[in-house]
mmCIF file of N, CA and C in Angstrom:
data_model
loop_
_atom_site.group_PDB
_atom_site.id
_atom_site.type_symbol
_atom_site.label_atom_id
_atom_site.label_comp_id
_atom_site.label_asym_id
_atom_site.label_seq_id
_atom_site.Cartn_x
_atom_site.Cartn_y
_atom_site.Cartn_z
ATOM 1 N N UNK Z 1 -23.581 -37.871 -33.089
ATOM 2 C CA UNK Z 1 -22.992 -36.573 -33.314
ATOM 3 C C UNK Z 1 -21.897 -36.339 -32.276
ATOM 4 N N UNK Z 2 -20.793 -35.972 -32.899
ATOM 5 C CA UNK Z 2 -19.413 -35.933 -32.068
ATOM 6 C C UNK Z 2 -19.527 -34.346 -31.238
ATOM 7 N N UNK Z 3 -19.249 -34.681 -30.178
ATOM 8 C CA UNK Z 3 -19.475 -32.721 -29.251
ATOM 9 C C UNK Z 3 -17.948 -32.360 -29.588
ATOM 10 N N UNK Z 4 -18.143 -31.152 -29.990
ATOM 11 C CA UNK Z 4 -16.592 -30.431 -29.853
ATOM 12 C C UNK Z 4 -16.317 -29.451 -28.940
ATOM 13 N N UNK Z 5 -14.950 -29.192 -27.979
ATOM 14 C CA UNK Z 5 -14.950 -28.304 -27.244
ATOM 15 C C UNK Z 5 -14.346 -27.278 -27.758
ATOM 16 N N UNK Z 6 -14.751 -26.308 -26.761
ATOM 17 C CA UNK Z 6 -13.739 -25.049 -26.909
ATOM 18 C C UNK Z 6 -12.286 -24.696 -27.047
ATOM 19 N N UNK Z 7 -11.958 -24.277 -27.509
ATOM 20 C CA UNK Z 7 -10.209 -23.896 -27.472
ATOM 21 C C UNK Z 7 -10.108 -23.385 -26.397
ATOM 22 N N UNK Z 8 -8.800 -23.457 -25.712
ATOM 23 C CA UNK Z 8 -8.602 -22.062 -24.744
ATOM 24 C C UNK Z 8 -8.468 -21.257 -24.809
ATOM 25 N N UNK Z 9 -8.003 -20.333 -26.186
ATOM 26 C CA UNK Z 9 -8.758 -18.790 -26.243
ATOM 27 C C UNK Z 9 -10.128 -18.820 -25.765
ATOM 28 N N UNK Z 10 -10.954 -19.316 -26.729
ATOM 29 C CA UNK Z 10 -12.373 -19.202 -26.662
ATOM 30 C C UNK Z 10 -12.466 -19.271 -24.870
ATOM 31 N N UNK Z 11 -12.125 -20.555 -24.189
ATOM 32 C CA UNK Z 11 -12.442 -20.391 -22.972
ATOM 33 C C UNK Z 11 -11.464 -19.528 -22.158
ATOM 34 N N UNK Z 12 -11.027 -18.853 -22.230
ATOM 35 C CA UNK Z 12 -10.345 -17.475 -21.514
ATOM 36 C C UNK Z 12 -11.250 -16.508 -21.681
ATOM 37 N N UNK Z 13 -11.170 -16.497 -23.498
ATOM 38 C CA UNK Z 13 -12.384 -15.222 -23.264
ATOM 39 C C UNK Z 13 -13.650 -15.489 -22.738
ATOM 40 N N UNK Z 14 -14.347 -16.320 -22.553
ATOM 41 C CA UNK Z 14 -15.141 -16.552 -21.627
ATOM 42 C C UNK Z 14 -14.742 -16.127 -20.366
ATOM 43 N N UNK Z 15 -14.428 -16.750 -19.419
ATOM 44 C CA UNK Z 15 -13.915 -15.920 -18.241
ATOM 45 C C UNK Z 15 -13.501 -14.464 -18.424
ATOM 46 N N UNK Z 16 -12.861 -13.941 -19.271
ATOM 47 C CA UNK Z 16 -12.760 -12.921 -19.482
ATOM 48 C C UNK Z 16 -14.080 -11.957 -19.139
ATOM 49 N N UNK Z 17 -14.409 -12.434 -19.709
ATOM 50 C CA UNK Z 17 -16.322 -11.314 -20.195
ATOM 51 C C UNK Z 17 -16.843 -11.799 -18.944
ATOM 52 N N UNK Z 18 -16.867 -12.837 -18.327
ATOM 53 C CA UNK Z 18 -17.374 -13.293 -16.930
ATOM 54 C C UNK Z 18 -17.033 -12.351 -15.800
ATOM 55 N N UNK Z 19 -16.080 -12.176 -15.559
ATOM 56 C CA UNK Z 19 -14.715 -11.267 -14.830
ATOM 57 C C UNK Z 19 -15.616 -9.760 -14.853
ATOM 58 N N UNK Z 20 -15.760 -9.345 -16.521
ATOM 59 C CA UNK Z 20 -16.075 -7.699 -16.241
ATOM 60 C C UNK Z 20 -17.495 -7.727 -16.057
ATOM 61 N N UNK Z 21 -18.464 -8.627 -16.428
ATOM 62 C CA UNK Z 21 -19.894 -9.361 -16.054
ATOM 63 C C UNK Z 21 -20.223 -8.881 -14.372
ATOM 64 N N UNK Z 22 -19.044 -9.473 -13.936
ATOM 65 C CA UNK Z 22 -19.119 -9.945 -12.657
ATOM 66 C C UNK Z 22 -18.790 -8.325 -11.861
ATOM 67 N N UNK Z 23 -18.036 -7.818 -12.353
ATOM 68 C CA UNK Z 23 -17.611 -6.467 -11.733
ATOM 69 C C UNK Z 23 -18.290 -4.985 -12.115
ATOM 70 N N UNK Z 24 -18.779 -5.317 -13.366
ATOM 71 C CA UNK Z 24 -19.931 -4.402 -13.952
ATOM 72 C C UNK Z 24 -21.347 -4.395 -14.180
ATOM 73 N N UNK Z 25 -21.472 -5.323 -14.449
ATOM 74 C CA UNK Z 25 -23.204 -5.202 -15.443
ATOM 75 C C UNK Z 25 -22.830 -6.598 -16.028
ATOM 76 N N UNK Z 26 -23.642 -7.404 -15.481
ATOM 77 C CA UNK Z 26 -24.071 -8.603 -16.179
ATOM 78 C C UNK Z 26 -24.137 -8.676 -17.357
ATOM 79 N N UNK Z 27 -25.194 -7.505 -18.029
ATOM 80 C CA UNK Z 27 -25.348 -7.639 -19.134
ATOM 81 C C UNK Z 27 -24.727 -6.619 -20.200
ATOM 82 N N UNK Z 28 -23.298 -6.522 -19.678
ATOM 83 C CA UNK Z 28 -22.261 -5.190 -20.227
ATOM 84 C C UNK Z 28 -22.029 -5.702 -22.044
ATOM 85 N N UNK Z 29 -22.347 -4.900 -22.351
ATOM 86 C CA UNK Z 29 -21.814 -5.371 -24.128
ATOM 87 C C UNK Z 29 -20.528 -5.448 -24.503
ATOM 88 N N UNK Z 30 -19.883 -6.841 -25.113
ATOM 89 C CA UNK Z 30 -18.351 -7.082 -25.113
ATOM 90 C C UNK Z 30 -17.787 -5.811 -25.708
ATOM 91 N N UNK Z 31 -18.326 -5.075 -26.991
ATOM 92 C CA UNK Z 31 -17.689 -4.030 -27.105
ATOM 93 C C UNK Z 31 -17.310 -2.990 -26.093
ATOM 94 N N UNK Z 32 -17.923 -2.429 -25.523
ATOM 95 C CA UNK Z 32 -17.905 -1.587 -24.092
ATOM 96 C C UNK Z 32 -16.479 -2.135 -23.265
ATOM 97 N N UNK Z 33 -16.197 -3.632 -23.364
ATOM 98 C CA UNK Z 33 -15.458 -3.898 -22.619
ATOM 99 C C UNK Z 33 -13.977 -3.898 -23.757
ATOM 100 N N UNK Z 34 -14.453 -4.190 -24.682
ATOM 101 C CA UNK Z 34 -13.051 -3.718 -25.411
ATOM 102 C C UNK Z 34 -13.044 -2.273 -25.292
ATOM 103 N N UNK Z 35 -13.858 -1.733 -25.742
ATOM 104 C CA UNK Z 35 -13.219 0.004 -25.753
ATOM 105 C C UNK Z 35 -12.580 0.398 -24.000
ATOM 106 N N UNK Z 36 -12.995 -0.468 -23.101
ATOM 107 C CA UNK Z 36 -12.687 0.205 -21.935
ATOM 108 C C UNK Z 36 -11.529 -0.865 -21.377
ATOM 109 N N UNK Z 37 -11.103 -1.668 -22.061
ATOM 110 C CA UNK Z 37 -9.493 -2.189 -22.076
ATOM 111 C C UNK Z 37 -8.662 -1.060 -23.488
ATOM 112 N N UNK Z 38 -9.050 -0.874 -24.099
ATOM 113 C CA UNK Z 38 -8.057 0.183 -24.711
ATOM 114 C C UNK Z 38 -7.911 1.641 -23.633
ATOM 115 N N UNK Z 39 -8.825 1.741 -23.072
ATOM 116 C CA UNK Z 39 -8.695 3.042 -22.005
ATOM 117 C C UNK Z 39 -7.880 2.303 -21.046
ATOM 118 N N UNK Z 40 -7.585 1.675 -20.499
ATOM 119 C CA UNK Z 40 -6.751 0.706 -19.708
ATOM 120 C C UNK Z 40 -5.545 0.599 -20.248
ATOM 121 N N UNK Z 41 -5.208 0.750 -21.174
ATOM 122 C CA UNK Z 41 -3.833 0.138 -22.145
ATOM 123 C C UNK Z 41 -3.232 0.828 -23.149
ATOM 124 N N UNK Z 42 -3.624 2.031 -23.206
ATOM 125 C CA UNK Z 42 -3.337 3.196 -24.398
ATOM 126 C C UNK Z 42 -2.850 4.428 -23.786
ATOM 127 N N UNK Z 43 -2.394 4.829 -24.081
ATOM 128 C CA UNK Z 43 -1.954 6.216 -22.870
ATOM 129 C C UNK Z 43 -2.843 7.230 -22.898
ATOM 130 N N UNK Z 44 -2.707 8.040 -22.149
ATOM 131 C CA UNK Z 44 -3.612 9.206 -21.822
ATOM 132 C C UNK Z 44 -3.876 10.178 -23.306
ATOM 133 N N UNK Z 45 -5.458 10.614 -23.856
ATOM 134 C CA UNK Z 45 -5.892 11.096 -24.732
ATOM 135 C C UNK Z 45 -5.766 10.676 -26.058
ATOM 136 N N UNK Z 46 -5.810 9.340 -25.974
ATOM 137 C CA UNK Z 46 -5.313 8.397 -27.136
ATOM 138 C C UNK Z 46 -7.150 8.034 -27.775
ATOM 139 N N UNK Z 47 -7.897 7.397 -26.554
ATOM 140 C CA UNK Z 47 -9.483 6.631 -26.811
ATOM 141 C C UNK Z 47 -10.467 7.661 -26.766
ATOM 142 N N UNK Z 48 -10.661 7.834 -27.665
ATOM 143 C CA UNK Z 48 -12.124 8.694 -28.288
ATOM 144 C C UNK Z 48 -12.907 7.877 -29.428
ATOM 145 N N UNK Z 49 -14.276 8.455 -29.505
ATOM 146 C CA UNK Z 49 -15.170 7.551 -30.558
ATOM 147 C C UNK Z 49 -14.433 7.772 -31.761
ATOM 148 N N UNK Z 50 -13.461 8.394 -32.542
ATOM 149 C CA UNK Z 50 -13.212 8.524 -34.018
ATOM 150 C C UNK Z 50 -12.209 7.029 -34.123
ATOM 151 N N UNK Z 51 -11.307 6.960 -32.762
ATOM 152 C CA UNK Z 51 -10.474 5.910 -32.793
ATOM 153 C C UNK Z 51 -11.105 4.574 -32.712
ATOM 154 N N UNK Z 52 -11.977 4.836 -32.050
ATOM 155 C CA UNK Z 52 -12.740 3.119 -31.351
ATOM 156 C C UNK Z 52 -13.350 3.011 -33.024
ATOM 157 N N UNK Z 53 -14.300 3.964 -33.633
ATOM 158 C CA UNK Z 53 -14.718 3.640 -34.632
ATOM 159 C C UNK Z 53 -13.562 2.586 -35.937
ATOM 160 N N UNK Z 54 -12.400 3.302 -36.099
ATOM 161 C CA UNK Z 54 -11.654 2.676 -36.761
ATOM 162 C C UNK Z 54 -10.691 1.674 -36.441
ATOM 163 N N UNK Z 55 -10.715 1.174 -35.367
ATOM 164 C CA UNK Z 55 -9.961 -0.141 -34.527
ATOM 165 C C UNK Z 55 -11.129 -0.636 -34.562
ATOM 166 N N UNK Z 56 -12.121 -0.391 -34.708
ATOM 167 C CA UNK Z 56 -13.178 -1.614 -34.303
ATOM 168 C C UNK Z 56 -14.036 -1.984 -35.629
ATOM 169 N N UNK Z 57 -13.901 -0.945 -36.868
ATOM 170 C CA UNK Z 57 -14.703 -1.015 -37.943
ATOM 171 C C UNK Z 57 -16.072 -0.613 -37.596
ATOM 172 N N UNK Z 58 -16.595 0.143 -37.018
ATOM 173 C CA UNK Z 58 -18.009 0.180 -36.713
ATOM 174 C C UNK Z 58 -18.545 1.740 -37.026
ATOM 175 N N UNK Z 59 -19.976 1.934 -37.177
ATOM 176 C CA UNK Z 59 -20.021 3.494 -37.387
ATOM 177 C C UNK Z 59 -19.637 4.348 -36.457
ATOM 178 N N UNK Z 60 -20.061 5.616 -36.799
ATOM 179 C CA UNK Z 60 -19.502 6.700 -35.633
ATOM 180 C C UNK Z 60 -20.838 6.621 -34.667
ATOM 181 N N UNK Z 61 -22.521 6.609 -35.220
ATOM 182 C CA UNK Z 61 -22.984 6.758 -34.219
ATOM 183 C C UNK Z 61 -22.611 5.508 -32.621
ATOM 184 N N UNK Z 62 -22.107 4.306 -33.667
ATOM 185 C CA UNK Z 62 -22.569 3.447 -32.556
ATOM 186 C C UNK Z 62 -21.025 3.150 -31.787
ATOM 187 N N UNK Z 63 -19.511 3.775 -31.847
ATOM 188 C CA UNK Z 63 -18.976 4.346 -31.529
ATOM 189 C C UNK Z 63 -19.110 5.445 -30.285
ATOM 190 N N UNK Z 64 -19.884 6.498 -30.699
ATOM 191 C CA UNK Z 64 -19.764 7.239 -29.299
ATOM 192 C C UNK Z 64 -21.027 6.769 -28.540
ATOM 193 N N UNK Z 65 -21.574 6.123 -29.356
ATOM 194 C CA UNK Z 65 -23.223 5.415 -28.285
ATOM 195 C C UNK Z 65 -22.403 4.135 -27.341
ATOM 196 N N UNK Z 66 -21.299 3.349 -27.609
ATOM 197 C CA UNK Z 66 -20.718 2.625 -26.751
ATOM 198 C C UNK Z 66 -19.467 3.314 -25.928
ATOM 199 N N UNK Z 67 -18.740 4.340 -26.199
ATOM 200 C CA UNK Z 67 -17.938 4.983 -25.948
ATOM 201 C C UNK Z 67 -18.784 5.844 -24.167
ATOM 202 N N UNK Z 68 -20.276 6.620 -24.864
ATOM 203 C CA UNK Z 68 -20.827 7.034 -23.777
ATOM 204 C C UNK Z 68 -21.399 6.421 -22.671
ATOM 205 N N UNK Z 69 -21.819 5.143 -22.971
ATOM 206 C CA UNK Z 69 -22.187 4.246 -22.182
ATOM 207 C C UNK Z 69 -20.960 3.495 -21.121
ATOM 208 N N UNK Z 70 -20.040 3.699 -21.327
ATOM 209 C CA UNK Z 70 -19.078 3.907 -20.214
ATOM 210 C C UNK Z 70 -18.991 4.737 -19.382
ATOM 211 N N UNK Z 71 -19.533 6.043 -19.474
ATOM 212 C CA UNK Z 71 -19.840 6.808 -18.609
ATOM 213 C C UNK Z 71 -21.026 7.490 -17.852
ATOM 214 N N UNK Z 72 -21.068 7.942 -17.053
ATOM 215 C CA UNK Z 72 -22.413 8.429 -16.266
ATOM 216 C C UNK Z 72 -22.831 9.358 -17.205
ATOM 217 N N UNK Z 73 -22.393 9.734 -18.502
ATOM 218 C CA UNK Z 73 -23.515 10.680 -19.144
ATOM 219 C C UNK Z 73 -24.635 10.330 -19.715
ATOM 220 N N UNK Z 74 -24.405 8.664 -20.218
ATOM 221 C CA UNK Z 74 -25.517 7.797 -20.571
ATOM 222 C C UNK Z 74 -26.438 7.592 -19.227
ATOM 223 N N UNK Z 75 -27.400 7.818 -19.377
ATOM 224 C CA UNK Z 75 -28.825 7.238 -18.715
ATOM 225 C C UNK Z 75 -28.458 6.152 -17.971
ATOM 226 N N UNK Z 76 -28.095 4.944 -18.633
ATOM 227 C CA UNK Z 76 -27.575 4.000 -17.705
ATOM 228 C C UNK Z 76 -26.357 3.669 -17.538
ATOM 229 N N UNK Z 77 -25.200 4.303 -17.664
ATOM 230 C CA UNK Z 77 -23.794 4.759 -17.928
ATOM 231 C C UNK Z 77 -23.077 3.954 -16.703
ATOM 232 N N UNK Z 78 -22.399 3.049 -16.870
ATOM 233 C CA UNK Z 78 -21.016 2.392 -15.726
ATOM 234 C C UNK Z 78 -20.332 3.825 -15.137
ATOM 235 N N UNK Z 79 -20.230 4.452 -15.596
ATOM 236 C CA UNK Z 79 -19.504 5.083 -14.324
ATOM 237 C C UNK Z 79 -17.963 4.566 -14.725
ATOM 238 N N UNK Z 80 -17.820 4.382 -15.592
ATOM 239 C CA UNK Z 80 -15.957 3.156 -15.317
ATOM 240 C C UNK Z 80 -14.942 4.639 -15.962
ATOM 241 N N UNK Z 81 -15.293 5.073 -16.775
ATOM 242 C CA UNK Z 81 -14.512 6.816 -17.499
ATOM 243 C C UNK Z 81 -15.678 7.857 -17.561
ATOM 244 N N UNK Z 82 -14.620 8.799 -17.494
ATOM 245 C CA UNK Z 82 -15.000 10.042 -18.133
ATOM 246 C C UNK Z 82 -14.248 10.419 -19.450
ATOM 247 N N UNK Z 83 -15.071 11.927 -19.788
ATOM 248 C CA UNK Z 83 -15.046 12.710 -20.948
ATOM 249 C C UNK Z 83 -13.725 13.771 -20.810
ATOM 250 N N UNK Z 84 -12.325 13.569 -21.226
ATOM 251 C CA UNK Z 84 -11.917 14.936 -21.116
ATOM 252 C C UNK Z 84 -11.338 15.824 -22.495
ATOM 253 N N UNK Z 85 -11.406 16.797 -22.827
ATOM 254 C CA UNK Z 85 -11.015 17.167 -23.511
ATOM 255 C C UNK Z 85 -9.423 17.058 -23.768
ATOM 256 N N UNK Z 86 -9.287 17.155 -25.411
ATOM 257 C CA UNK Z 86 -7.089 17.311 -25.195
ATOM 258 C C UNK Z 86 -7.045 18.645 -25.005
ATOM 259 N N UNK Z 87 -5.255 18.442 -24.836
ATOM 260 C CA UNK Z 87 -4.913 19.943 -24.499
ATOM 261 C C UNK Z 87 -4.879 20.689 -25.881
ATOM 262 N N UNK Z 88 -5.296 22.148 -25.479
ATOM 263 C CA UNK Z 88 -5.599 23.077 -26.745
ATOM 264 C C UNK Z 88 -6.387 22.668 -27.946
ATOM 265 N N UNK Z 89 -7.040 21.425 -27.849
ATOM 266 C CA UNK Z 89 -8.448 21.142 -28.895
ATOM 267 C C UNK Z 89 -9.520 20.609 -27.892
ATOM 268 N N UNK Z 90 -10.856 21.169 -28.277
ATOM 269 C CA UNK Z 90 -12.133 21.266 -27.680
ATOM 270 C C UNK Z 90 -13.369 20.545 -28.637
ATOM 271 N N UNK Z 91 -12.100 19.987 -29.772
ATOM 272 C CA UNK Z 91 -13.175 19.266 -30.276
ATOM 273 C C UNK Z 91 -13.437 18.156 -29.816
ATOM 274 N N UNK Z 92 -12.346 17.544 -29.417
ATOM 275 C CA UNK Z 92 -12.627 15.974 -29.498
ATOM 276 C C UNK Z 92 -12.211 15.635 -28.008
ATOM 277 N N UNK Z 93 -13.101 14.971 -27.800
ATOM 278 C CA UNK Z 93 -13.230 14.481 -26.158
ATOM 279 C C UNK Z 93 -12.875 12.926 -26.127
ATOM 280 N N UNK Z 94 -11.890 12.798 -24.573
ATOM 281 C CA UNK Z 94 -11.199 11.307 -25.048
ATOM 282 C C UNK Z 94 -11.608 10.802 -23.576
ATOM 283 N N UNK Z 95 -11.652 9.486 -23.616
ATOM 284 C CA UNK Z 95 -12.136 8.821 -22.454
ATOM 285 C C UNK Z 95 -10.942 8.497 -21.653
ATOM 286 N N UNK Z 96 -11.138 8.554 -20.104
ATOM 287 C CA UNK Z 96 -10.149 8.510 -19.073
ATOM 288 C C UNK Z 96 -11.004 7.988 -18.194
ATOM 289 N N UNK Z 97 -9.985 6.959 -17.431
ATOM 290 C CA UNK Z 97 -10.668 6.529 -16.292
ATOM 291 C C UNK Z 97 -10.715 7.206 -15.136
ATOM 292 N N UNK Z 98 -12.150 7.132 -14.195
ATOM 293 C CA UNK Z 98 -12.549 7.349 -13.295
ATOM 294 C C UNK Z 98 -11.893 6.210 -12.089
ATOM 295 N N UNK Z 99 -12.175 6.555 -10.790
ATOM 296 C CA UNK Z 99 -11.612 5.709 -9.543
ATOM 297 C C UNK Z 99 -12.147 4.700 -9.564
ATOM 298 N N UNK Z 100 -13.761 4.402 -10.168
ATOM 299 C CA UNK Z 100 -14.261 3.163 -10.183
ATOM 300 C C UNK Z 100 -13.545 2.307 -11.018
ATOM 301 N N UNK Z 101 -13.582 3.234 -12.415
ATOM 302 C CA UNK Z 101 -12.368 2.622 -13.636
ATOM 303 C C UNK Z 101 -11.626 1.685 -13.027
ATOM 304 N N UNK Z 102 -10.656 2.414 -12.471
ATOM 305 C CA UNK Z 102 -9.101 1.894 -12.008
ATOM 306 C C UNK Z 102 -9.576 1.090 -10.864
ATOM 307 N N UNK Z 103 -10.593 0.624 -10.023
ATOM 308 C CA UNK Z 103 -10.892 -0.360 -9.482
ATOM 309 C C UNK Z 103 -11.066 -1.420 -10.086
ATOM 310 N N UNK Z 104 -12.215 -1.853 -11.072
ATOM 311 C CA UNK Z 104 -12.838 -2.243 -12.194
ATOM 312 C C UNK Z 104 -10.961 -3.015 -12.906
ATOM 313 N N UNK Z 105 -10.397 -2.332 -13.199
ATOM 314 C CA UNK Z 105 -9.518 -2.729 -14.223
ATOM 315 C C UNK Z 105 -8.212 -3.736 -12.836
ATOM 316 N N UNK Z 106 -8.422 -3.068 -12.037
ATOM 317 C CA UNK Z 106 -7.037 -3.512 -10.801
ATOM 318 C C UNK Z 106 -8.047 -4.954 -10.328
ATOM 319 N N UNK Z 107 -9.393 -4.943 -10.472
ATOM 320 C CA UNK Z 107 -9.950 -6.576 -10.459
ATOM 321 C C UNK Z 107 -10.221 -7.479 -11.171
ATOM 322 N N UNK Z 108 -10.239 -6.951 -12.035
ATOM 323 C CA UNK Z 108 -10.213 -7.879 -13.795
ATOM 324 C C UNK Z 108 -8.690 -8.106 -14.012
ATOM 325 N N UNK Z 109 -7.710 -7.577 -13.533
ATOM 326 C CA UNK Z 109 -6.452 -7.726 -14.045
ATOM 327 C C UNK Z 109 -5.773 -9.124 -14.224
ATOM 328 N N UNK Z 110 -6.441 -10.226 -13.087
ATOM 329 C CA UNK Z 110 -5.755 -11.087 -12.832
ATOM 330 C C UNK Z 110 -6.036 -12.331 -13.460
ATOM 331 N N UNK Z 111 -7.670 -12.153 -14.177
ATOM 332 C CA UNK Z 111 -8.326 -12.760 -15.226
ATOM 333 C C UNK Z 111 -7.616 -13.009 -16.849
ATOM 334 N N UNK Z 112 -6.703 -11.919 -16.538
ATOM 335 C CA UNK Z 112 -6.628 -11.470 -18.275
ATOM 336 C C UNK Z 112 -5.119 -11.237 -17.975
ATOM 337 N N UNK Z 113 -4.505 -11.365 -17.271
ATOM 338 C CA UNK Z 113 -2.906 -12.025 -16.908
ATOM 339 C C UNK Z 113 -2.596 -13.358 -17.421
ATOM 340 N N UNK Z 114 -3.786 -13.938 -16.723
ATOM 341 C CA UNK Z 114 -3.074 -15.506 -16.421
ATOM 342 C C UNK Z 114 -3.900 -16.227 -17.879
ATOM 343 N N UNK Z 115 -2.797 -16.820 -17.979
ATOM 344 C CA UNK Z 115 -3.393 -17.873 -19.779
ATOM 345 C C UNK Z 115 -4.277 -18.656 -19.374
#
């Protein structure tokens, strides 16, 4: 039986997920880490669960159940964003990074720079 290797996508994204592994939670769920590179890369009041739901195809509960788990409101919450409301609507709450955030993202940066 012939072994086949990885591509180098595949092995980037490996390191990749290693990188936020390594700076977050071992056992951080890759989604979590995509929704919290779109908070990284989208401008301000852009990432809320209605958006992550439809960039990502997934329901709404499990949307703001990964959306909250970025933050300290979840039970076991990273701490990496918060919740803020937009201006003049109170419905919909959009994720922004916290100081840990912008630590978190200024140490992963150099992972996900380089090819």
């Amino acid at each position: 039986m012939e072994t086949q290797t990885f591509s180098v996508p595949a092995v980037r994204f490996c390191k990749q997920l290693e990188a936020f592994r390594k700076e977050v939670n071992k056992e951080m769920h890759p989604l979590q880490m995509v929704i919290f590179l779109e908070v990284v890369n989208k401008p301000r009041l852009t990432v809320n669960s209605n958006y992550i739901q439809k960039i990502l195809a997934i329901g709404q509960s499990s949307a703001s159940r990964h959306c909250k788990r970025l933050t300290l409101e979840a039970k076991d919450g990273y701490g990496l964003c918060i919740f803020v409301y937009g201006y003049n609507e109170y419905r919909s709450k959009y994720l922004e990074l916290t100081t840990k955030g912008l630590l978190v993202a200024e140490a992963i940066r150099p992972v996900f720079n380089n090819p």
